[in-house]
mmCIF file of C-alpha atoms in Angstrom:
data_model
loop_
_atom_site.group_PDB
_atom_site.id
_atom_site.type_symbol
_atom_site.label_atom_id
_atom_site.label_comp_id
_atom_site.label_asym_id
_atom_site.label_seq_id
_atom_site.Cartn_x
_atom_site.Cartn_y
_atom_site.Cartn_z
ATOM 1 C CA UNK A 526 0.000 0.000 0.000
ATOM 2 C CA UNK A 527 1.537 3.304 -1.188
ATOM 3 C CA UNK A 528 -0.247 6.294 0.898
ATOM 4 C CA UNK A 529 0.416 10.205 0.433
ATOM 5 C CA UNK A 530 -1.541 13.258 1.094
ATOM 6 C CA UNK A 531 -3.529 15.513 -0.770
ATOM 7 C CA UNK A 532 -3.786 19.221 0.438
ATOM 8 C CA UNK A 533 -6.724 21.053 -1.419
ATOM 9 C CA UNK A 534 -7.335 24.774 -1.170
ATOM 10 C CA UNK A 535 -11.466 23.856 -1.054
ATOM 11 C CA UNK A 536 -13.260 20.565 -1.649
ATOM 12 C CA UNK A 537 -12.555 18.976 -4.790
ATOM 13 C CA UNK A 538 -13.560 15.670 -6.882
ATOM 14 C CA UNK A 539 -10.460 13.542 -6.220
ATOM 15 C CA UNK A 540 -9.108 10.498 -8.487
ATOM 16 C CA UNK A 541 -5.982 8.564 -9.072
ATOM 17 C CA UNK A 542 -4.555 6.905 -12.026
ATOM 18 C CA UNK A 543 -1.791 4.327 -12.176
ATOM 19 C CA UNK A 544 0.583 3.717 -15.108
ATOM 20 C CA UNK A 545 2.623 0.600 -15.610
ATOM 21 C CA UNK A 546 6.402 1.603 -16.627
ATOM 22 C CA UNK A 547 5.428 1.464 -20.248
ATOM 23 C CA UNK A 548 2.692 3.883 -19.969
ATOM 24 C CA UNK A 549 -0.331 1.314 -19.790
ATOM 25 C CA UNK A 550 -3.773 2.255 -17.268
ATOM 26 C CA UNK A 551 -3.562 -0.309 -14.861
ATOM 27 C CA UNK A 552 -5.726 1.090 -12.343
ATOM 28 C CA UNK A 553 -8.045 4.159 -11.842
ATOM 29 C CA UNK A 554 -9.676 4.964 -7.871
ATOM 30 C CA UNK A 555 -12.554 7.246 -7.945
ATOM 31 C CA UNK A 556 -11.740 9.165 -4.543
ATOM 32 C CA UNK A 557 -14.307 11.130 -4.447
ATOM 33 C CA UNK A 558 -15.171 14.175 -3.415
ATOM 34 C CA UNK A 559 -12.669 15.507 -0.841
ATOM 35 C CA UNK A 560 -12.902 18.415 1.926
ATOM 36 C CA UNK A 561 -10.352 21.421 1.901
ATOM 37 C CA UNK A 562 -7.118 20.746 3.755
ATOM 38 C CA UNK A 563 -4.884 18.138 4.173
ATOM 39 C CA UNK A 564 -6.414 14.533 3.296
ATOM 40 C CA UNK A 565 -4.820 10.886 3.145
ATOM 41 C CA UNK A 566 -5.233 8.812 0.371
ATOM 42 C CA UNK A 567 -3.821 5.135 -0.607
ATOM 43 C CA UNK A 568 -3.194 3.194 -3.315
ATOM 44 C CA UNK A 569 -3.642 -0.625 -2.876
ATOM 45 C CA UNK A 570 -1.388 -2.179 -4.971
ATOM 46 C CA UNK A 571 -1.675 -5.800 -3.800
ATOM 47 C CA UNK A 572 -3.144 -6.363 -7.295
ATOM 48 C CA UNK A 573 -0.053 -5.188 -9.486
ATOM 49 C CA UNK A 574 2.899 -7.285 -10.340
ATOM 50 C CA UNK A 575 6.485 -6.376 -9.049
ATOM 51 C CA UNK A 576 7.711 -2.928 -10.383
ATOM 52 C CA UNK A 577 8.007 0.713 -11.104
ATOM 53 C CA UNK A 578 4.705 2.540 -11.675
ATOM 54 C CA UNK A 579 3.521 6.014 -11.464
ATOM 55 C CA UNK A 580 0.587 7.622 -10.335
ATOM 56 C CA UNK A 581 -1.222 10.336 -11.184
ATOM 57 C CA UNK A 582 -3.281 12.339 -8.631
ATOM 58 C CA UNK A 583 -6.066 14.915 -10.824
ATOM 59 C CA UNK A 584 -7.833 17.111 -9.141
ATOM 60 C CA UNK A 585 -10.085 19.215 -11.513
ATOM 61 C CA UNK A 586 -7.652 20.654 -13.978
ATOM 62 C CA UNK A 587 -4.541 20.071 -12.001
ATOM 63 C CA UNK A 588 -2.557 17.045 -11.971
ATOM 64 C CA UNK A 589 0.654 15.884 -9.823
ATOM 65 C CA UNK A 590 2.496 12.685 -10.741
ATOM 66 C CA UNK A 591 5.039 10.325 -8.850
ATOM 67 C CA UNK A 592 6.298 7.016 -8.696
ATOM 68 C CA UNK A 593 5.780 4.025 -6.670
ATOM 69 C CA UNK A 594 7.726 0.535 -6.179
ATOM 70 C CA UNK A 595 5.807 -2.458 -5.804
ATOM 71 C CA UNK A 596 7.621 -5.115 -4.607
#
């Protein structure tokens, strides 16, 4: 389980998408919609094979990316 937090200005529809290393969708979570301030989200990755992947957190227009290792 990868977890990170998400600090929004005012409440926002939240989701996260996860990319393989090649670029593939492997996995979208609907996070709905979040208060303002600082909130904790996870990723449960139990279902991925071994590797590098990044995620992509969107809230409305914005987006913020990083990486993850599953092992």
């Amino acid at each position: 389980v990868t977890r990170f937090d998400v600090n929004l200005k005012k409440s926002s529809d939240v989701s996260v998408e996860v990319y393989s290393v090649v670029g593939k969708l492997v996995k979208t979570i609907d996070a709905g919609t979040l208060n303002a301030g600082v909130n904790n989200l996870s990723i449960d990755a139990s279902d991925l094979a071994a590797g590098l992947y990044t995620y992509t957190v969107k809230v409305g227009n914005e987006k913020l990316s990083n990486t993850m290792i599953v092992k």
